[in-house]
CSV table of C-alpha atoms in Angstrom, one decimal:
chain,number,residue,atom,x,y,z
D,1466,MET,CA,33.2,30.9,10.9
D,1467,ASP,CA,31.5,27.8,9.8
D,1468,PRO,CA,32.7,26.7,6.3
D,1469,MET,CA,29.1,25.9,5.2
D,1470,THR,CA,27.9,29.4,6.3
D,1471,HIS,CA,30.9,30.9,4.4
D,1472,LEU,CA,30.0,28.8,1.3
D,1473,GLN,CA,26.4,29.9,1.4
D,1474,GLN,CA,27.3,33.5,1.4
D,1475,ASN,CA,29.5,33.1,-1.7
D,1476,PRO,CA,27.7,34.8,-4.7
D,1477,LEU,CA,28.7,31.9,-7.0
D,1478,TYR,CA,27.1,29.4,-4.6
D,1479,GLN,CA,24.0,31.5,-4.4
D,1480,TRP,CA,23.8,31.7,-8.2
D,1481,TRP,CA,24.4,28.0,-8.6
D,1482,SER,CA,21.8,27.1,-5.9
D,1483,SER,CA,19.2,29.4,-7.5
D,1484,ALA,CA,19.9,28.0,-10.9
D,1485,LEU,CA,19.6,24.4,-9.6
D,1486,GLU,CA,16.3,25.3,-7.8
D,1487,GLY,CA,15.0,26.7,-11.1
D,1488,GLN,CA,16.0,23.6,-12.9
D,1489,VAL,CA,14.1,21.5,-10.3
D,1490,ARG,CA,11.0,23.6,-10.8
D,1491,ASN,CA,11.3,23.3,-14.6
D,1492,LEU,CA,11.8,19.5,-14.3
D,1493,THR,CA,8.8,19.3,-12.0
D,1494,ALA,CA,6.6,21.3,-14.4
D,1495,MET,CA,7.8,19.2,-17.4
D,1496,THR,CA,7.0,15.9,-15.7
D,1497,ALA,CA,3.6,17.2,-14.7
D,1498,GLU,CA,2.9,18.2,-18.3
D,1499,LEU,CA,4.2,14.9,-19.6
D,1500,SER,CA,1.9,13.1,-17.2
D,1501,ARG,CA,-1.1,15.1,-18.4
D,1502,MET,CA,-0.2,14.4,-22.0
D,1503,GLU,CA,0.2,10.7,-21.3
D,1504,GLU,CA,-3.2,10.7,-19.6
D,1505,LYS,CA,-4.8,12.4,-22.6
D,1506,SER,CA,-3.0,9.9,-24.9
D,1507,MET,CA,-4.4,7.0,-23.0
D,1508,GLU,CA,-7.9,8.5,-23.2
D,1509,HIS,CA,-7.6,8.8,-26.9
D,1510,ALA,CA,-6.3,5.3,-27.3
D,1511,GLN,CA,-9.1,3.9,-25.2
D,1512,HIS,CA,-11.7,5.9,-27.2
D,1513,ALA,CA,-10.1,4.5,-30.5
D,1514,VAL,CA,-10.3,0.9,-29.2
D,1515,ASP,CA,-14.0,1.5,-28.1
D,1516,GLU,CA,-14.8,3.0,-31.5
D,1517,THR,CA,-13.1,0.2,-33.4
D,1518,ALA,CA,-15.0,-2.4,-31.4
D,1519,ARG,CA,-18.3,-0.5,-32.1
D,1520,LEU,CA,-17.6,-0.3,-35.8
D,1521,THR,CA,-16.6,-4.0,-35.9
D,1522,LYS,CA,-19.8,-5.0,-34.3
D,1523,GLU,CA,-21.8,-2.9,-36.8
D,1524,ALA,CA,-19.9,-4.4,-39.7
D,1525,LEU,CA,-20.6,-7.9,-38.4
D,1526,SER,CA,-24.3,-7.1,-38.0
D,1527,ALA,CA,-24.4,-5.6,-41.5
D,1528,ALA,CA,-22.7,-8.6,-43.0
D,1529,THR,CA,-25.1,-10.9,-41.2
D,1530,GLN,CA,-28.1,-8.9,-42.6
D,1531,MET,CA,-26.6,-9.0,-46.1
D,1532,HIS,CA,-26.0,-12.8,-46.0
D,1533,ALA,CA,-29.6,-13.2,-44.9
D,1534,ALA,CA,-30.9,-11.1,-47.7
D,1535,TRP,CA,-28.7,-13.0,-50.3
D,1536,ARG,CA,-30.0,-16.3,-49.0
D,1537,LYS,CA,-33.6,-15.0,-49.3
D,1538,VAL,CA,-33.0,-13.8,-52.8
D,1539,ALA,CA,-31.2,-17.0,-53.8
D,1540,LEU,CA,-34.1,-19.0,-52.5
D,1541,GLU,CA,-36.7,-16.9,-54.3
D,1542,VAL,CA,-34.8,-17.1,-57.6
D,1543,THR,CA,-34.4,-20.9,-57.2
D,1544,THR,CA,-38.1,-21.3,-56.4
D,1545,ARG,CA,-39.2,-19.1,-59.4
D,1546,SER,CA,-36.9,-20.9,-61.8
D,1547,SER,CA,-38.1,-24.3,-60.8
D,1548,SER,CA,-41.7,-23.6,-61.4
């Protein structure tokens, strides 16, 4: 009898082989889930960067408008006080 055939008929080998196949399935499922989570994490990070950029642009625009308003008020006050 072929030694490999004899080994494959051994209950311990069959149990070990089955357990190993189960571990490979579990590892495959785990890496697929980690990949999915990594993808979601990247989406969230990209959204956060986009949102930060949008808010920064809005803050710059608001600051520019406030500076323009202060310049206008300062000019009006200076003009009134000089007359």
